[in-house]
PDB file of C-alpha atoms in Angstrom:
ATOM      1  CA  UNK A   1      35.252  85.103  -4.268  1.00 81.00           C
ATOM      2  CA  UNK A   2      33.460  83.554  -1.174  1.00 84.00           C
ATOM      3  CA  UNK A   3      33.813  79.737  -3.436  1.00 87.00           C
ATOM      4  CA  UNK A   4      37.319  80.282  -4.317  1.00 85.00           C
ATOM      5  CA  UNK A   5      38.135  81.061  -0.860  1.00 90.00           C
ATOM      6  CA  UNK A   6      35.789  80.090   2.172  1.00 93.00           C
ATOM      7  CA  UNK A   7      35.137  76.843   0.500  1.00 95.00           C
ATOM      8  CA  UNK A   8      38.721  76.175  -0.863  1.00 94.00           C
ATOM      9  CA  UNK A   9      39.885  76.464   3.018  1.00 94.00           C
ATOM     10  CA  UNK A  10      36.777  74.492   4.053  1.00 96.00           C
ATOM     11  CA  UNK A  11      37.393  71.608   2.460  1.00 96.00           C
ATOM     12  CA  UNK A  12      40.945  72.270   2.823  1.00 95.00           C
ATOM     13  CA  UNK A  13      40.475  71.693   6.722  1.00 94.00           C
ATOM     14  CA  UNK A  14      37.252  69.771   7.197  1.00 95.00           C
ATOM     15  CA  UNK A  15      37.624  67.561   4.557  1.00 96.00           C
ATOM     16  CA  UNK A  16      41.431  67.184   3.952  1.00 96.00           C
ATOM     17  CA  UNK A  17      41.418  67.855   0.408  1.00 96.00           C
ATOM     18  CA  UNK A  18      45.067  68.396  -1.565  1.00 96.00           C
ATOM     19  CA  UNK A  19      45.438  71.326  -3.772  1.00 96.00           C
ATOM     20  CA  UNK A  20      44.544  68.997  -7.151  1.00 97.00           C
ATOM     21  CA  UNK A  21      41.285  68.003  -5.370  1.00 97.00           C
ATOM     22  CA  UNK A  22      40.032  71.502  -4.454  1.00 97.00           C
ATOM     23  CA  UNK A  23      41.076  72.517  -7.924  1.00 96.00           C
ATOM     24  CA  UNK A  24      38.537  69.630  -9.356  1.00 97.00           C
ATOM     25  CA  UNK A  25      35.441  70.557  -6.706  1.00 97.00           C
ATOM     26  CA  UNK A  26      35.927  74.569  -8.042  1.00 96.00           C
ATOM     27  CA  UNK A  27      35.788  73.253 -11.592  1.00 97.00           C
ATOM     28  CA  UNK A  28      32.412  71.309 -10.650  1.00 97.00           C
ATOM     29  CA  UNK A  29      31.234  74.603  -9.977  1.00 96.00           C
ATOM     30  CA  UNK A  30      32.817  76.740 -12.552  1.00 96.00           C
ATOM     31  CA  UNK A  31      32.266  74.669 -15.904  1.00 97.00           C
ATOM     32  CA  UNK A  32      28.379  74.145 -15.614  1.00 97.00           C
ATOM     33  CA  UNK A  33      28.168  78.098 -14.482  1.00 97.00           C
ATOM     34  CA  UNK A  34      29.680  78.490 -17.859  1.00 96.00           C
ATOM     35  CA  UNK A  35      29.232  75.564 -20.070  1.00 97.00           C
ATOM     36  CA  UNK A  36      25.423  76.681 -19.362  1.00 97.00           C
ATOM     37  CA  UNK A  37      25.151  80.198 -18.863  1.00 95.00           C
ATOM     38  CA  UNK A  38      24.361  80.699 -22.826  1.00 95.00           C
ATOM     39  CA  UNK A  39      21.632  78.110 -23.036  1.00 96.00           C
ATOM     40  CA  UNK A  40      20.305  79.726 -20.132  1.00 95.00           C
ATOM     41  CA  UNK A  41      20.528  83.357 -21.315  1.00 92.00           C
ATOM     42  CA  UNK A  42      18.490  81.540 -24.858  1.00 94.00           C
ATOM     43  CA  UNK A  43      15.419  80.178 -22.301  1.00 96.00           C
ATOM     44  CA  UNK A  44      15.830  83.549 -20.717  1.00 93.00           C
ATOM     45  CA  UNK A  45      14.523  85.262 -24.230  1.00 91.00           C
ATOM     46  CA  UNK A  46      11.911  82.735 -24.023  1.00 94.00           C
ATOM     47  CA  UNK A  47      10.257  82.459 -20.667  1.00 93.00           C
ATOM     48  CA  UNK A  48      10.304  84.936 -17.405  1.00 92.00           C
ATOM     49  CA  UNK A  49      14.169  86.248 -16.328  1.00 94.00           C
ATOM     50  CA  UNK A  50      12.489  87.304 -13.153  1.00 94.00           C
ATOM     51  CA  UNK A  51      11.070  83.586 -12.599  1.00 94.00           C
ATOM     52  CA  UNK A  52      14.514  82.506 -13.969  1.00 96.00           C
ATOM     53  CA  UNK A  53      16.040  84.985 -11.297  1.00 95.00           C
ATOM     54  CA  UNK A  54      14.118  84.080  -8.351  1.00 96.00           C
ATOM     55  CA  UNK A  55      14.982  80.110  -9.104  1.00 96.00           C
ATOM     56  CA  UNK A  56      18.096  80.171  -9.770  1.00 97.00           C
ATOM     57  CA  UNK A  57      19.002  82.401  -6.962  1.00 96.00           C
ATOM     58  CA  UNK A  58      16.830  80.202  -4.516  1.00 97.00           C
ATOM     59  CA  UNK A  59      18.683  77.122  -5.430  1.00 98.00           C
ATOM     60  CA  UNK A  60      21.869  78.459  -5.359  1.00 97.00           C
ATOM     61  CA  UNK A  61      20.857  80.168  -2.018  1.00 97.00           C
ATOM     62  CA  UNK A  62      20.002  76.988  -0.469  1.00 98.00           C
ATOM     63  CA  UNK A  63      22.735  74.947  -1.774  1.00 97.00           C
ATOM     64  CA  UNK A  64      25.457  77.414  -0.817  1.00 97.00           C
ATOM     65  CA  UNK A  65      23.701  77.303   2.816  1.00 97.00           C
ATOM     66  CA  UNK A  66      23.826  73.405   3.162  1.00 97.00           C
ATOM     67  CA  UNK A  67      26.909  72.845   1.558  1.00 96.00           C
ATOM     68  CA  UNK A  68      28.646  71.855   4.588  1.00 95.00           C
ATOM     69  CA  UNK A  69      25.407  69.507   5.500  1.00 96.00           C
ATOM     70  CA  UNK A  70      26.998  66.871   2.244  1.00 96.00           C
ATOM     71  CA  UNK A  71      29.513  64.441   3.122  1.00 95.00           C
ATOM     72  CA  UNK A  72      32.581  64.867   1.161  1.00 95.00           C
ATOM     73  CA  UNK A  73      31.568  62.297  -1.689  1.00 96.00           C
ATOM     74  CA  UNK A  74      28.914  64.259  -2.884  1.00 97.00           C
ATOM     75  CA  UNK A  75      30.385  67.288  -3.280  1.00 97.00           C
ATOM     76  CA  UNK A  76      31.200  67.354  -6.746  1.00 98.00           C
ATOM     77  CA  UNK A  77      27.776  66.981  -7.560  1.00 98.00           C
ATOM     78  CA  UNK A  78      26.640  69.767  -4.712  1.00 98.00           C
ATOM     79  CA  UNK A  79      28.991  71.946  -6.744  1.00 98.00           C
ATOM     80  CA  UNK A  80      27.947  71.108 -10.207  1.00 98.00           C
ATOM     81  CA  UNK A  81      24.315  72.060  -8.546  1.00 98.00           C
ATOM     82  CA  UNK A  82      24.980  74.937  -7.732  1.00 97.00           C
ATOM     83  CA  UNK A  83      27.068  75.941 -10.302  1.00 97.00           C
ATOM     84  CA  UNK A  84      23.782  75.488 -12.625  1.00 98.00           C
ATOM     85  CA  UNK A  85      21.810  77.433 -10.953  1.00 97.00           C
ATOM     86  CA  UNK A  86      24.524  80.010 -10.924  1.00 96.00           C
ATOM     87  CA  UNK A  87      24.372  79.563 -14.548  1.00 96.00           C
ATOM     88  CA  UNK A  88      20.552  80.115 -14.350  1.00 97.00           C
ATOM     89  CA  UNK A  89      20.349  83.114 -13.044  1.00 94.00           C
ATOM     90  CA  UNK A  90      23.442  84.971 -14.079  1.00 93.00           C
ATOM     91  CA  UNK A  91      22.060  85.763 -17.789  1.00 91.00           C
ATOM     92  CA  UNK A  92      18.874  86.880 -16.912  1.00 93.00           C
ATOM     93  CA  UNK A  93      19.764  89.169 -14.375  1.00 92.00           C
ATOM     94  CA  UNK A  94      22.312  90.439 -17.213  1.00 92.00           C
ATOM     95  CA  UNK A  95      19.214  90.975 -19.623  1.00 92.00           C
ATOM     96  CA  UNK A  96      17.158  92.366 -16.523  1.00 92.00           C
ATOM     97  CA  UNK A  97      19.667  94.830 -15.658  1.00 92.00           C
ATOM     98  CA  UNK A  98      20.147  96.020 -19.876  1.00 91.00           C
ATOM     99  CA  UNK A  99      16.205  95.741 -19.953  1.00 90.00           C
ATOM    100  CA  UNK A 100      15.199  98.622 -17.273  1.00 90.00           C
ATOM    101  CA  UNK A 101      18.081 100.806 -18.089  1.00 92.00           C
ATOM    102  CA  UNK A 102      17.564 103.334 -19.944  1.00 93.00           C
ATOM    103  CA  UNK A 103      19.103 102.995 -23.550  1.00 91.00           C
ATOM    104  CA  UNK A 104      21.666 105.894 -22.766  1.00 94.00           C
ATOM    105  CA  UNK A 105      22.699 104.195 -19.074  1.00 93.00           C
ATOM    106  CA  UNK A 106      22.853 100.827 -20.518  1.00 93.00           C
ATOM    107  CA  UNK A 107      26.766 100.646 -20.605  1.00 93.00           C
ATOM    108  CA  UNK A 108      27.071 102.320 -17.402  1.00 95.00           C
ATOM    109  CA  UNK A 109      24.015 100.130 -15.498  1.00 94.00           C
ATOM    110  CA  UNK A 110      26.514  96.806 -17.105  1.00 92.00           C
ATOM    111  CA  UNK A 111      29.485  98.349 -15.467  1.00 94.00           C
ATOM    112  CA  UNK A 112      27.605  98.780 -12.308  1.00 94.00           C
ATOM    113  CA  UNK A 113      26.834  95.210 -12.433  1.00 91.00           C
ATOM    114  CA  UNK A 114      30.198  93.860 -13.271  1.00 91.00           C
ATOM    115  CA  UNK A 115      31.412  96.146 -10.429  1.00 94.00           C
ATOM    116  CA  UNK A 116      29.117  95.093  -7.586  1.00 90.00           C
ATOM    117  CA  UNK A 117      30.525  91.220  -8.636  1.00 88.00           C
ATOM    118  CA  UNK A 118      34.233  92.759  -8.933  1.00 91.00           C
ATOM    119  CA  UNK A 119      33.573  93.577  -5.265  1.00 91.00           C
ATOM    120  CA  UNK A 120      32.007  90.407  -3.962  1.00 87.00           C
ATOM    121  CA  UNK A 121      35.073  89.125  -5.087  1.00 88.00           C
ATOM    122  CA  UNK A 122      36.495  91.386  -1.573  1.00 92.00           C
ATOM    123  CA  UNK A 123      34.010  91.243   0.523  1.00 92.00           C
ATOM    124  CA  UNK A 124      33.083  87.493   0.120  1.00 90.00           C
ATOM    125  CA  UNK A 125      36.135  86.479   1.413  1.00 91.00           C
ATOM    126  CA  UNK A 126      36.562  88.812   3.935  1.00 93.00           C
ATOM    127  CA  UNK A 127      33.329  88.298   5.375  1.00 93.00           C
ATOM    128  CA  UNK A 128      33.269  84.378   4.609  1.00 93.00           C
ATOM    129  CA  UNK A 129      36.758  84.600   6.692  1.00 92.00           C
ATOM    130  CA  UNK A 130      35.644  86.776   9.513  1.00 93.00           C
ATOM    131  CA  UNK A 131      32.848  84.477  10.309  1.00 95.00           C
ATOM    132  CA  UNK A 132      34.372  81.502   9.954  1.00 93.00           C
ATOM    133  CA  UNK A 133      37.056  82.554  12.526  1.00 92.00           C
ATOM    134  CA  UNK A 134      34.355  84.309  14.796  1.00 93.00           C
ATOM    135  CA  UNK A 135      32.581  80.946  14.975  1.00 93.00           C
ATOM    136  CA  UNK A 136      35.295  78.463  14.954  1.00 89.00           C
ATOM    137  CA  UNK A 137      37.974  80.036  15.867  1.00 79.00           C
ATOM    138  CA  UNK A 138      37.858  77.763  19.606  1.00 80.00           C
ATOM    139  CA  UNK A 139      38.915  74.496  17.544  1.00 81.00           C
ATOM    140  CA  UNK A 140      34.792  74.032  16.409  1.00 88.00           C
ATOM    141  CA  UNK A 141      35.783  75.137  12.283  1.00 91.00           C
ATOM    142  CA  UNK A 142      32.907  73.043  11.158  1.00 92.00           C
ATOM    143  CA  UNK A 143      30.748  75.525  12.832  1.00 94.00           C
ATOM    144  CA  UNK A 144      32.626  78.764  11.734  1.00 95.00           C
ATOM    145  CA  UNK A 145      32.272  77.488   8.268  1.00 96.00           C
ATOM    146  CA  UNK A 146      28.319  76.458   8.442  1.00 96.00           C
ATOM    147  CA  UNK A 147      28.097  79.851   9.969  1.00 96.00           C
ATOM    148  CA  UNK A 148      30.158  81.529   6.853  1.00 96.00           C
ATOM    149  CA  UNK A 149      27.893  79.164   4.310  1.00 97.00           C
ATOM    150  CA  UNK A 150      24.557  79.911   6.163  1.00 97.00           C
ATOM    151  CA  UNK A 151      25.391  83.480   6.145  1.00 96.00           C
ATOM    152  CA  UNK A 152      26.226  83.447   2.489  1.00 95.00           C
ATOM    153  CA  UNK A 153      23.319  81.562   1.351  1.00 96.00           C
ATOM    154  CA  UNK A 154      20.976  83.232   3.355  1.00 96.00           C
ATOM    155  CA  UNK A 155      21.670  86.644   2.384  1.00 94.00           C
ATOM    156  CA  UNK A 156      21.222  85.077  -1.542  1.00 95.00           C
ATOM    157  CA  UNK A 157      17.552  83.915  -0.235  1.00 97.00           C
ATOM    158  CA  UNK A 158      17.024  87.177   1.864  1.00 97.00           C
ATOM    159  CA  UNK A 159      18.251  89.179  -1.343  1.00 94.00           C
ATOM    160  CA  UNK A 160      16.240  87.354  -3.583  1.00 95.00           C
ATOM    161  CA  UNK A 161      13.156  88.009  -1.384  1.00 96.00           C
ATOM    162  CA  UNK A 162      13.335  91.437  -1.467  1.00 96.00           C
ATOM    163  CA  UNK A 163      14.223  91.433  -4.940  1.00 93.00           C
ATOM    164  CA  UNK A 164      11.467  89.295  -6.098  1.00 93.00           C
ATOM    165  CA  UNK A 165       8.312  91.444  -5.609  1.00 94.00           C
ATOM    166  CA  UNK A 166       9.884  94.823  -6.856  1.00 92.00           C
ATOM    167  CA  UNK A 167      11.072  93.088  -9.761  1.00 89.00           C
ATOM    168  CA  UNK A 168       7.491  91.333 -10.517  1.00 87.00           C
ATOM    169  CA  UNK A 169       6.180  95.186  -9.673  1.00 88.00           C
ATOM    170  CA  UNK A 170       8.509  96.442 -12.378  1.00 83.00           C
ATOM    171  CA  UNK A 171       7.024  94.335 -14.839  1.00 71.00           C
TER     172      UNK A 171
END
């Protein structure tokens, strides 16, 4: 939600993209995240989800954060970045999430999942909105969006660092 949004009006305004263009820079994103997500889920069954986890979710944490630090030409390939390491940790946080449930909460831990992304689908925008306005709203929108970004990836790497040690704990 925070991507199809935040960013859409980001480089909407900082960048001066038309409608087609913002379209293409979402579908950098998008099609990796999926095109990949099922070779990913394969390594998943193969190597650590939790180290999976913790490097996809650093990447993408990182790359959401600086996204406003790339010029405009290299965006599509900023997206496609991130959009793979969305892709690489998606899956195994699916698996992780199956994996500690127990068998008769399995269905209902998956719709727990699913639901917490249903609602960062409204809050992403709402908060990615809020801040950007807080911080920019003077005429200074670069800075209200590199204050939305840096708030979005940060929580992603503040997340992931709690997450992390419980999860290697758990194992």
């Amino acid at each position: 939600g925070f991507y199809t949004t935040t960013f859409s009006l980001y480089v909407s305004r900082i960048h001066e993209a038309d409608p087609p263009q913002i379209g293409l820079l979402i579908s950098a994103f998008m099609l990796p995240f999926a095109l990949l997500s099922y070779p990913f889920g394969l390594l998943s069954e193969r190597t650590s989800r939790v180290g999976l986890l913790g490097v996809g979710s650093i990447l993408y944490g990182i790359g959401t954060a600086t996204l406003v630090l790339w010029p405009a030409a290299w965006l599509p390939f900023v997206m496609a970045s991130i959009g793979i390491a969305a892709a690489v940790m998606f899956v195994p946080t699916m698996l992780l999430v199956t994996e500690y449930a127990p068998d008769e909460l399995r269905s209902t831990a998956l719709s727990a999942f699913n639901a917490a992304g249903s609602l960062g689908f409204i809050v992403g925008p709402l908060v990615g909105g809020a801040i950007s306005v807080w911080f920019g709203s003077d005429g200074h929108w670069e800075e209200g969006y590199g204050m939305a970004f840096a708030v979005a990836g940060g929580s992603e790497l503040i997340l992931v660092a709690i997450a992390l040690p419980l999860l290697y704990r758990m194992r």
